[in-house]
Coordinates of C-alpha atoms in Angstrom, one line a residue:
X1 CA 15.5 277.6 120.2
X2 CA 13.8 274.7 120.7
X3 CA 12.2 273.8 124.2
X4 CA 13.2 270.8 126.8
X5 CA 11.3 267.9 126.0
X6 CA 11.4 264.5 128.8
X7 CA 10.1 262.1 127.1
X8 CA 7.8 259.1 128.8
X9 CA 7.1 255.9 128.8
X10 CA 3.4 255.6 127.2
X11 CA 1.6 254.6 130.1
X12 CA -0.7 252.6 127.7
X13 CA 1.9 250.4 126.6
X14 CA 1.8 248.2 130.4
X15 CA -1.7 247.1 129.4
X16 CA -0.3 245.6 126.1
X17 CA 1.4 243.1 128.0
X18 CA -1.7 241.5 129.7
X19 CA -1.9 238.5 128.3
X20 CA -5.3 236.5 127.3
X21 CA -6.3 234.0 130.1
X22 CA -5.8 231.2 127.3
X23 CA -2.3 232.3 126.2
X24 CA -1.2 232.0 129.5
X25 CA -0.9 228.4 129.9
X26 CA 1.6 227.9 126.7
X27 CA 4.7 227.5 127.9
X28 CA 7.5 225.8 126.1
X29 CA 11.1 225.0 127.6
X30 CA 14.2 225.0 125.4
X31 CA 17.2 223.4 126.4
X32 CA 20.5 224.1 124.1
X33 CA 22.7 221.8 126.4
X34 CA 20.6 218.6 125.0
X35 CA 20.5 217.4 128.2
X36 CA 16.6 217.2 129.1
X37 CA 14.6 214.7 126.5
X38 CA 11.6 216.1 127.0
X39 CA 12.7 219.6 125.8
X40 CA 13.1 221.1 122.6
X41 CA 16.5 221.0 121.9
X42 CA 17.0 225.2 119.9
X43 CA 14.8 227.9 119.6
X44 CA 13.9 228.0 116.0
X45 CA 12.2 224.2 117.3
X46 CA 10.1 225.9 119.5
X47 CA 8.8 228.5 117.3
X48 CA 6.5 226.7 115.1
X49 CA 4.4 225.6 118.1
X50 CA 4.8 229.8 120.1
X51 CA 1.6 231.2 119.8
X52 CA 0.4 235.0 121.1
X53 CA 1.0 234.9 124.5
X54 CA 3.7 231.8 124.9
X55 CA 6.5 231.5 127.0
X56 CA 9.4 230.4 125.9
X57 CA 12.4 229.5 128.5
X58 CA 15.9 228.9 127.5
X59 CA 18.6 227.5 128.7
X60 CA 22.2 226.6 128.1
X61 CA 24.4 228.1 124.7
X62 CA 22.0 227.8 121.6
X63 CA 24.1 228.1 118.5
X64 CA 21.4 229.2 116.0
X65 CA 20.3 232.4 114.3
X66 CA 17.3 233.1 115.3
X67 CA 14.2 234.9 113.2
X68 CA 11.3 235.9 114.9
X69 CA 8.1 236.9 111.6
X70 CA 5.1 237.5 112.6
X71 CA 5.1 237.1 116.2
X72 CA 2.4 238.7 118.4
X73 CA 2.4 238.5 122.7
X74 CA 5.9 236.6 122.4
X75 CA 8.2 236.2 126.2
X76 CA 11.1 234.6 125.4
X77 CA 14.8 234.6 126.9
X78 CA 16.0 232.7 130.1
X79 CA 14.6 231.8 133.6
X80 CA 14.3 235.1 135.5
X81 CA 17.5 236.1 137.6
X82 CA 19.1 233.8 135.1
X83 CA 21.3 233.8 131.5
X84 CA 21.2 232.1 128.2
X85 CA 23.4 232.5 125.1
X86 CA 22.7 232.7 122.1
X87 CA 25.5 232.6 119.4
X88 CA 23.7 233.9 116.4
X89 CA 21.4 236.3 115.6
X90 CA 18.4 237.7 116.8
X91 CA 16.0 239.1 114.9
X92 CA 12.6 240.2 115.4
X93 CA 10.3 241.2 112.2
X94 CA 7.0 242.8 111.2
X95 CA 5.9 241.7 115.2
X96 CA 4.6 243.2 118.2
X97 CA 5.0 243.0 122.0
X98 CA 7.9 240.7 121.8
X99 CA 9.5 240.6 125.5
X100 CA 13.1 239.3 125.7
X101 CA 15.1 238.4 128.6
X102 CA 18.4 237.5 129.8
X103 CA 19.8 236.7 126.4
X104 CA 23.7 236.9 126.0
X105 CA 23.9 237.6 122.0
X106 CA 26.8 237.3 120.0
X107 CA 26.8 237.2 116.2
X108 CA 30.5 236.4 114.6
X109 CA 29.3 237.0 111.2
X110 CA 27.0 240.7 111.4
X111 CA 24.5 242.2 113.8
X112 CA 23.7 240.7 117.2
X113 CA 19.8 241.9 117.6
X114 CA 18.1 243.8 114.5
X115 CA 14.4 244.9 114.7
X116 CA 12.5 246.2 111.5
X117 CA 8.9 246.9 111.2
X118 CA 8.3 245.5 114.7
X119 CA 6.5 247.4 117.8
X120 CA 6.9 246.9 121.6
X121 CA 9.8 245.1 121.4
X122 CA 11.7 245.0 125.1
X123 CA 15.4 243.9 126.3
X124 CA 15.1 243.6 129.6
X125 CA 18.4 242.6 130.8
X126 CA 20.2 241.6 127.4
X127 CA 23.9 241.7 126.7
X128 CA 25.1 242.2 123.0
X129 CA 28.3 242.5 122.4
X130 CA 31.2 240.9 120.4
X131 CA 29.6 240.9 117.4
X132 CA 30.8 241.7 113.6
X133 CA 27.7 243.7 112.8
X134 CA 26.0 246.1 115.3
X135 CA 24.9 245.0 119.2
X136 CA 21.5 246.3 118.5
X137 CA 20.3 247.4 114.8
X138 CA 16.5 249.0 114.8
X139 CA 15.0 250.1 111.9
X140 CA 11.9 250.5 109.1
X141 CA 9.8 252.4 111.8
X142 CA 10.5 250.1 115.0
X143 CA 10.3 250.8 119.0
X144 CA 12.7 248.9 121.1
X145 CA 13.2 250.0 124.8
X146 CA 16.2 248.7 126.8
X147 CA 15.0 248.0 130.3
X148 CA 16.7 247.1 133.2
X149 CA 20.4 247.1 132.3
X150 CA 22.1 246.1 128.9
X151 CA 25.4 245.6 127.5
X152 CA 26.6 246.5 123.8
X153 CA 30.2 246.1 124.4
X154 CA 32.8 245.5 121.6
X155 CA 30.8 245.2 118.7
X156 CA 32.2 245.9 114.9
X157 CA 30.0 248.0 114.0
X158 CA 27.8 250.6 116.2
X159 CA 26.3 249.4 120.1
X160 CA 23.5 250.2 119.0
X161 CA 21.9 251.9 115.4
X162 CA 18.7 253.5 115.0
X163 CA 17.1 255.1 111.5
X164 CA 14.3 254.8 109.3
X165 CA 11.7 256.6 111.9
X166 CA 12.6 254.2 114.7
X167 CA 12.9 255.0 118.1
X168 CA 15.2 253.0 121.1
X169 CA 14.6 254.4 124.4
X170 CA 16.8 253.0 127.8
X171 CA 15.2 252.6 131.4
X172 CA 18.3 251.5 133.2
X173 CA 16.5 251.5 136.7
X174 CA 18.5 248.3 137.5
X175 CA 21.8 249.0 137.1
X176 CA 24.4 250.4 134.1
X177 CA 23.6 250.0 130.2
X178 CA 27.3 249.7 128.8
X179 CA 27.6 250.9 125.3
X180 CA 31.6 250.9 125.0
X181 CA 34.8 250.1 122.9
X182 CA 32.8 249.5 119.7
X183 CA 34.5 249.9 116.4
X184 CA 32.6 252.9 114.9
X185 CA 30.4 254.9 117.5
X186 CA 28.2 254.0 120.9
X187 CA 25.2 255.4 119.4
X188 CA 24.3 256.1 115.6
X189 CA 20.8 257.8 114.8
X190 CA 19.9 258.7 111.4
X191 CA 16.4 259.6 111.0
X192 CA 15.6 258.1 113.9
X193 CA 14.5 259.0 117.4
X194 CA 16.8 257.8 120.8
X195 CA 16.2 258.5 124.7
X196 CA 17.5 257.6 128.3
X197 CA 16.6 258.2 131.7
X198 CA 19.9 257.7 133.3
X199 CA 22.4 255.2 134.2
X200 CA 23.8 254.8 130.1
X201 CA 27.9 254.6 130.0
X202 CA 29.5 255.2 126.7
X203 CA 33.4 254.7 127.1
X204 CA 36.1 254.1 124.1
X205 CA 34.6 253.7 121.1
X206 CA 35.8 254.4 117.6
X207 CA 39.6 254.0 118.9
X208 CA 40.8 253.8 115.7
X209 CA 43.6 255.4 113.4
X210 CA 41.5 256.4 110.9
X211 CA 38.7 258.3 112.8
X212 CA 37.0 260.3 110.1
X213 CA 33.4 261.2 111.9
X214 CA 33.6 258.1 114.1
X215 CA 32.5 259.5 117.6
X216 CA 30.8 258.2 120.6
X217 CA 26.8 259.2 119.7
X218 CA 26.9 260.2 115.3
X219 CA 23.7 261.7 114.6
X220 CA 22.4 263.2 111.0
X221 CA 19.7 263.4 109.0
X222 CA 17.2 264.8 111.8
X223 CA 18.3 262.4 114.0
X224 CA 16.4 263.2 118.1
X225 CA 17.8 262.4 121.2
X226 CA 16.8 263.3 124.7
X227 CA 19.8 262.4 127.4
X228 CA 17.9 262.5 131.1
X229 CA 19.8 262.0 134.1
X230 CA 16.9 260.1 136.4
X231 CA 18.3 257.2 137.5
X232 CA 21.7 258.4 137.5
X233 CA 23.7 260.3 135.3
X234 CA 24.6 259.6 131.5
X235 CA 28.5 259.6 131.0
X236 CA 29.9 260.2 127.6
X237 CA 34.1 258.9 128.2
X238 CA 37.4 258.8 126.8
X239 CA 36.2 258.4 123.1
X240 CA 39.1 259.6 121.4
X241 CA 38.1 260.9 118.3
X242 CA 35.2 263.2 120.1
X243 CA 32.0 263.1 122.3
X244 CA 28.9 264.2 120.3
X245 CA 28.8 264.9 117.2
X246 CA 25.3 266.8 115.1
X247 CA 25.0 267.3 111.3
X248 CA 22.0 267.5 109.1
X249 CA 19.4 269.1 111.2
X250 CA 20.0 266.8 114.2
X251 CA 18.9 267.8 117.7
X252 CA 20.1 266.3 121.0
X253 CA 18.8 267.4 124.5
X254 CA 20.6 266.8 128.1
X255 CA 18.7 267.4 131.2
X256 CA 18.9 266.7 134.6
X257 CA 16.4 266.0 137.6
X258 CA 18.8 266.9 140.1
X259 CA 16.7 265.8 143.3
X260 CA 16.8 262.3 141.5
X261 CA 20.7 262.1 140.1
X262 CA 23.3 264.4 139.1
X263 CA 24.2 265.9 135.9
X264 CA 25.2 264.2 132.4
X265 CA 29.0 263.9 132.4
X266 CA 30.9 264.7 129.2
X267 CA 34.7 264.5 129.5
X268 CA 38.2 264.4 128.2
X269 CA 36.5 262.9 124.6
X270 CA 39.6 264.4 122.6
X271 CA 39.3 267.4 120.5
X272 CA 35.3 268.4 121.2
X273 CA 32.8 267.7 123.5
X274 CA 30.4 267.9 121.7
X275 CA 29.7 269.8 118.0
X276 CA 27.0 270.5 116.5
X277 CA 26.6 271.9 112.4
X278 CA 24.5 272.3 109.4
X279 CA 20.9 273.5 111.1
X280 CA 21.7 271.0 114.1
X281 CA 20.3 272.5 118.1
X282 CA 22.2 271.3 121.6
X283 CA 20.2 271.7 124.7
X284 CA 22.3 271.7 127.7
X285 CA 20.1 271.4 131.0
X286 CA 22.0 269.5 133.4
X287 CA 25.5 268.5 132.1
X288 CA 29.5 269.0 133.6
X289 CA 31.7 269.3 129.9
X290 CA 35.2 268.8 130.9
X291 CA 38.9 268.4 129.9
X292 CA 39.0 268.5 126.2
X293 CA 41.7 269.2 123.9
X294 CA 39.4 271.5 121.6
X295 CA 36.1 273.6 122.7
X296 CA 33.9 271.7 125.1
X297 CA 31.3 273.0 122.6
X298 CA 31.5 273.8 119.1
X299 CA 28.1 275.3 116.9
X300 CA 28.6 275.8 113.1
X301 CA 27.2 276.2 110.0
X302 CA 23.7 277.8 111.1
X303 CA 23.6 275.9 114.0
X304 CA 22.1 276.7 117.6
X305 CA 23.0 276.2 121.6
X306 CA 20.8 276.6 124.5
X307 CA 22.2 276.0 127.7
X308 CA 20.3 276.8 131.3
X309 CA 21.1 276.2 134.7
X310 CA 17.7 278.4 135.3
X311 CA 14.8 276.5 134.4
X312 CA 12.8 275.5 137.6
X313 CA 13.3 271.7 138.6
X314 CA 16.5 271.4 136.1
X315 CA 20.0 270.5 137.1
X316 CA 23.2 272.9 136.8
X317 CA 25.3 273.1 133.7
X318 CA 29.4 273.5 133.9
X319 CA 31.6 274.0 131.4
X320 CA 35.0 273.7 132.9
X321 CA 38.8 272.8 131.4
X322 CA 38.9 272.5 128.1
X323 CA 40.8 273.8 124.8
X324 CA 44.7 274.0 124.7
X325 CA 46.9 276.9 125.7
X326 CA 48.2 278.7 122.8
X327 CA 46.1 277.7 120.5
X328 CA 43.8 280.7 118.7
X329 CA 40.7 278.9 118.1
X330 CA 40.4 277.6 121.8
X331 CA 37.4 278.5 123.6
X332 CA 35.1 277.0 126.0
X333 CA 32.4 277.3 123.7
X334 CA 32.7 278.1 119.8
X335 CA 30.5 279.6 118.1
X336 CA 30.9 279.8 113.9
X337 CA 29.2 280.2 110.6
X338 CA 25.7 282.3 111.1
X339 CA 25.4 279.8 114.2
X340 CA 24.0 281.0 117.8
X341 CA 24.1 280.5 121.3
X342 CA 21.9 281.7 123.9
X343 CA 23.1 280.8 127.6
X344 CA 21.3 281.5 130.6
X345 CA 23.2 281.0 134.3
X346 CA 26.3 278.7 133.4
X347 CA 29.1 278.0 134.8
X348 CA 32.1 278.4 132.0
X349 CA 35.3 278.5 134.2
X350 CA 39.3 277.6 134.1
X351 CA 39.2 277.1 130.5
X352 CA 42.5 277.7 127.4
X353 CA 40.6 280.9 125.5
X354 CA 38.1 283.0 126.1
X355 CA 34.4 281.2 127.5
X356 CA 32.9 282.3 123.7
X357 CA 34.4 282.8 120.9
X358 CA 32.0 284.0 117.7
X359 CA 33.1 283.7 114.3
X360 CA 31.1 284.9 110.7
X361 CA 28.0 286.4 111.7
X362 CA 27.6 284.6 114.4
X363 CA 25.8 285.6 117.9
X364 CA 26.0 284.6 121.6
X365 CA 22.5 285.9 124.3
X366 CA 24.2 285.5 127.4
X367 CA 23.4 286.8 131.0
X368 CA 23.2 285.4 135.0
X369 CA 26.6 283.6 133.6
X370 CA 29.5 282.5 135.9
X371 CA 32.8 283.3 134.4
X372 CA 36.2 282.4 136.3
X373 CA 39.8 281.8 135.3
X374 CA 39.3 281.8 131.6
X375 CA 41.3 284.3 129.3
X376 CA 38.6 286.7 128.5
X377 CA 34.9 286.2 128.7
X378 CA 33.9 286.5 125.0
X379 CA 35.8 287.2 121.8
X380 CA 34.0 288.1 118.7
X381 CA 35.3 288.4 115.1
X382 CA 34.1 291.9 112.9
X383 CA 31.5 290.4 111.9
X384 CA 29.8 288.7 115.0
X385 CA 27.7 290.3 118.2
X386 CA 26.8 290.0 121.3
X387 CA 23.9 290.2 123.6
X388 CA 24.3 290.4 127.9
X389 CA 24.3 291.2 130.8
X390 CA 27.7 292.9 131.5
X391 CA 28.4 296.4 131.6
X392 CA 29.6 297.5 128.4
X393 CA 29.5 300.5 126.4
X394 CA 30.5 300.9 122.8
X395 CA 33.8 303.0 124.0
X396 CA 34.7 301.1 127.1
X397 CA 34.1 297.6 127.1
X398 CA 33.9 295.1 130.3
X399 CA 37.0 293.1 131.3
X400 CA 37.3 290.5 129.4
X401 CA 35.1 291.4 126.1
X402 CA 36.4 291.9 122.5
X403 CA 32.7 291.9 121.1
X404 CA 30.1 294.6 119.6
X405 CA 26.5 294.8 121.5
X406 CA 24.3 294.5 118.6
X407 CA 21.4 296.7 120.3
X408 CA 20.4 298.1 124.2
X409 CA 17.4 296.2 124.2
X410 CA 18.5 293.8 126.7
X411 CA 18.2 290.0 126.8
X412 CA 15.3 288.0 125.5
X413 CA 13.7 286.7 128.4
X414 CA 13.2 282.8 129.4
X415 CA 10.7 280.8 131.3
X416 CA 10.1 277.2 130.5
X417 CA 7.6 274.7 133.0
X418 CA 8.6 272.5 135.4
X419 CA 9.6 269.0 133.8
X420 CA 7.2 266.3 134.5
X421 CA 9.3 263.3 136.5
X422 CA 9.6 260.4 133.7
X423 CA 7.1 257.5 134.3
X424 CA 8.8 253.9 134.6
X425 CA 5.7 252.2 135.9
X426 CA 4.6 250.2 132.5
X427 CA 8.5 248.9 132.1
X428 CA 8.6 247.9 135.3
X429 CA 5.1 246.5 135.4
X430 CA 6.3 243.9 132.4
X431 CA 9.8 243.5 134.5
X432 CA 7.2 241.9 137.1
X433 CA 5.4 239.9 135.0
X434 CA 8.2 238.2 132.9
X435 CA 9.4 237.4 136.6
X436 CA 6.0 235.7 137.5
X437 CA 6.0 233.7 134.5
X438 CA 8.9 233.0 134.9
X439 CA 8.7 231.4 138.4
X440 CA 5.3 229.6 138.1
X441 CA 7.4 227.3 135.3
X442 CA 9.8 226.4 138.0

C-alpha cells in the first residue's frame, strides 16, 4: 500500500517572482474597448514590446487568440480586483514564470488556456469556461497552479486536462474553483500529476447519453492525484455516469486536515463512487462516500484500497448509503479480481449489501471498523479471504461474515507520521505582488 503523501507548494518558487529592479518599470496598458489612444489597442500589440519582468494590464473584451513563446518574468491579465475577456485562446509556450490574472477566457473554436513546455505558470483568479476545446489543457512537461479561485465551467471538452509529465495543482484560499457541467469529465490526468488543497467543486459533468468512461476525474496511464481538504473540502457531485474513476496504474489520494476543514465529499455520482482497476491504489484519509446506486467503492483487476480514520492529525472516513436493494453485487465496498483492501477504523454503515464483498482471489485487512445497518459485514466468494479483528472461528463465524480467515496471525499493523500542514505562503506571496503592481499603475 502506498503511503499518504500532502503535497506543497515549493517554498522556492515565491523567490522566482522577484522581479529585477529594471523590469519593474515596464509597464504596458491594453485597452480592447479602443477607447484610450494612447493604449495599445489587443494583446498580441503589446507583446512585441513585453520584456522579462513587464506588466501588462488589460481591459475591456479582446477578441484575439493569444500566443505567449518564449516569455520569461511575464504579469499579464486585468487591473487587480478587476476582469478582462478574452475571446480566444490563451496559450502559453516553452516560457517560465508567466503570472495571469483576472482573465475571463472563452474559445468557440477549441481549448480556452493550453500550456506546453512552460514552467511557473499561475491563474490567479481566471474563469475558463464555454469553450469547444478544454478550459485548461497542460501538457509536454508543464506546471500550472490555479490560485485563488477559478472557473472551468461548461467546456466541450474536459475543465481541465493534464498529461505528458505535467502537473496542475489548485490553492483555492479565496474562494471555490468550479470545475462543472463539462462535456466529458471535470478532471482528465493521463501521465500527468494533479493536486488541491481544498475548496475544488466538481458538479455534472459528462451528462450525456452515451457515457462510455466519461466520469467526473478519468485517470490512466499512471496518472497522480492528491485531493486535501485544507481550505475546505473537495466535493465530487451529481456526475451521472460516476465519481472517480482509475485504470492503468493510476493512484489518487484523499486526505483531510480536520482542524482546518472537513472531509472530501463524494455523493450520489450514479452507479460508483469511485472505482479503481488494472494495478490502480485509492487512499481514503478523510472522505464521506454516499448515496450511490452501485458500491461507493469498487477495486478490480489487481487493484488496492487503503482507507484510515486512524492516522494521527487525519480526518474521518464514512462510507454510508450506497448500492441498491436486491441487487447481488451491491456492497459498500467491492472488492474483485486478485484486488485488496486494507481498512483501518471506518465507518461503513446503512448500506444495500454487505460493507465488503470479495470476489476471485481477492482479500480485505480490516479491524477498529464501525459496522451498522448493513446486510452483513463481509461476504466472500470460495476463493477470497479475510483478515480482522472480529471473533471468528473456522466453525462458527461472527454475525454477519460469509468469509474464510486466511491465517491467526492477526492484522498487519499501521503507523504513518503526522502530515505536515500544506504551505501557501509563495502563492500568496505572488497574489500580493500582482496586487502591488497592479495599484502603483493606477
Amino acid at each position: 500500500m502506498k503511503r499518504i503523501r500532502i503535497l506543497a507548494v515549493t517554498a522556492g518558487l515565491a523567490a522566482l517572482f522577484v522581479f529585477p529592479m529594471a523590469a519593474r518599470a515596464q509597464f504596458l496598458f491594453v485597452d480592447c474597448s479602443g477607447t484610450n489612444p494612447f493604449a495599445y489597442p489587443t494583446i498580441n500589440s503589446a507583446l512585441p514590446n513585453a520584456g522579462p519582468g513587464a506588466f501588462i494590464a488589460v481591459t475591456g473584451t479582446c477578441n484575439e487568440s493569444v500566443f505567449l513563446y518564449g516569455s520569461n518574468n511575464l504579469m499579464l491579465g486585468a487591473f487587480f480586483g478587476q476582469t478582462a475577456t478574452l475571446n480566444g485562446n490563451l496559450s502559453i509556450n516553452n516560457s517560465q514564470l508567466v503570472f495571469v490574472y483576472g482573465l475571463n477566457v472563452t474559445n468557440p473554436y477549441g481549448d480556452g488556456i493550453d500550456v506546453n513546455s512552460s514552467r511557473s505558470v499561475v491563474l490567479d483568479a481566471c474563469n475558463s469556461s464555454g469553450n469547444a476545446g478544454n478550459g485548461l489543457a497542460a501538457g509536454q512537461s508543464s506546471d500550472v497552479s490555479v490560485i485563488n479561485f477559478g472557473t472551468f465551467n461548461n467546456n466541450g471538452g474536459y475543465g481541465i486536462r493534464t498529461d505528458n509529465n505535467s502537473y496542475v495543482s489548485i490553492g483555492s484560499w479565496g474562494g471555490i474553483t468550479d470545475i462543472s457541467n463539462n462535456k466529458t469529465a471535470a478532471l482528465w490526468i493521463g501521465q500527468g500529476s494533479f493536486s488541491t488543497i481544498g475548496n475544488t467543486h466538481m458538479a455534472n459533468n459528462a451528462f450525456t447519453t452515451n457515457p462510455g468512461l466519461r466520469v467526473a476525474v478519468d485517470m490512466r496511464g499512471g496518472g497522480k492525484a492528491q485531493m486535501g481538504a485544507f481550505f475546505g473540502p473537495n466535493v465530487i457531485e451529481n456526475n451521472p455516469n460516476g465519481g472517480v474513476s482509475l485504470q492503468e496504474n493510476a493512484e489518487i489520494s484523499f486526505w483531510s486536515l480536520p482542524q482546518f476543514s472537513g472531509p472530501n465529499i463524494i455523493r450520489s455520482n450514479g452507479p460508483f463512487g469511485i472505482e479503481a482497476g488494472f494495478g490502480s491504489q485509492v487512499t481514503l484519509a478523510g472522505a464521506l462516500i454516499t448515496g450511490h446506486t452501485g458500491p461507493a467503492v469498487d477495486i478490480y483487476a489487481h487493484s488496492q484500497l487503503y482507507g484510515t480514520s486512524q492516522l494521527e492529525g487525519l480526518g474521518t472516513t464514512q462510507i454510508l448509503n450506497n448500492g441498491t436493494t436486491g441487487d447481488p453485487l451491491s456492497a459498500a465496498i467491492r472488492v474483485d479480481g486478485n484486488s485488496e483492501a486494507l481498512l483501518r477504523g471506518v465507518n461503513i454503515s446503512q448500506n444495500n449489501g454487505p460493507a465488503v464483498l470479495a470476489l476471485v482471489n481477492s482479500s480485505a485487512d480490516f479491524s477498529g471498523m464501525a459496522f451498522n445497518g448493513n446486510t452483513g459485514v463481509i461476504a466472500c466468494d470460495s476463493t477470497s479471504t479475510m483478515v480482522s479483528d472480529v471473533a471468528i472461528s473456522a466453525r462458527t463465524p461472527a454475525s454477519g461474515v460469509s468469509c474464510t480467515t486466511a491465517h491467526s496471525l492477526g492484522n498487519r499493523l499501521i503507523s504513518g507520521p503526522a502530515p505536515a500542514v500544506p504551505d501557501s505562503t509563495p502563492w500568496k506571496a505572488m497574489h500580493s505582488r500582482y496586487q502591488q503592481r497592479s495599484s502603483a499603475q493606477k
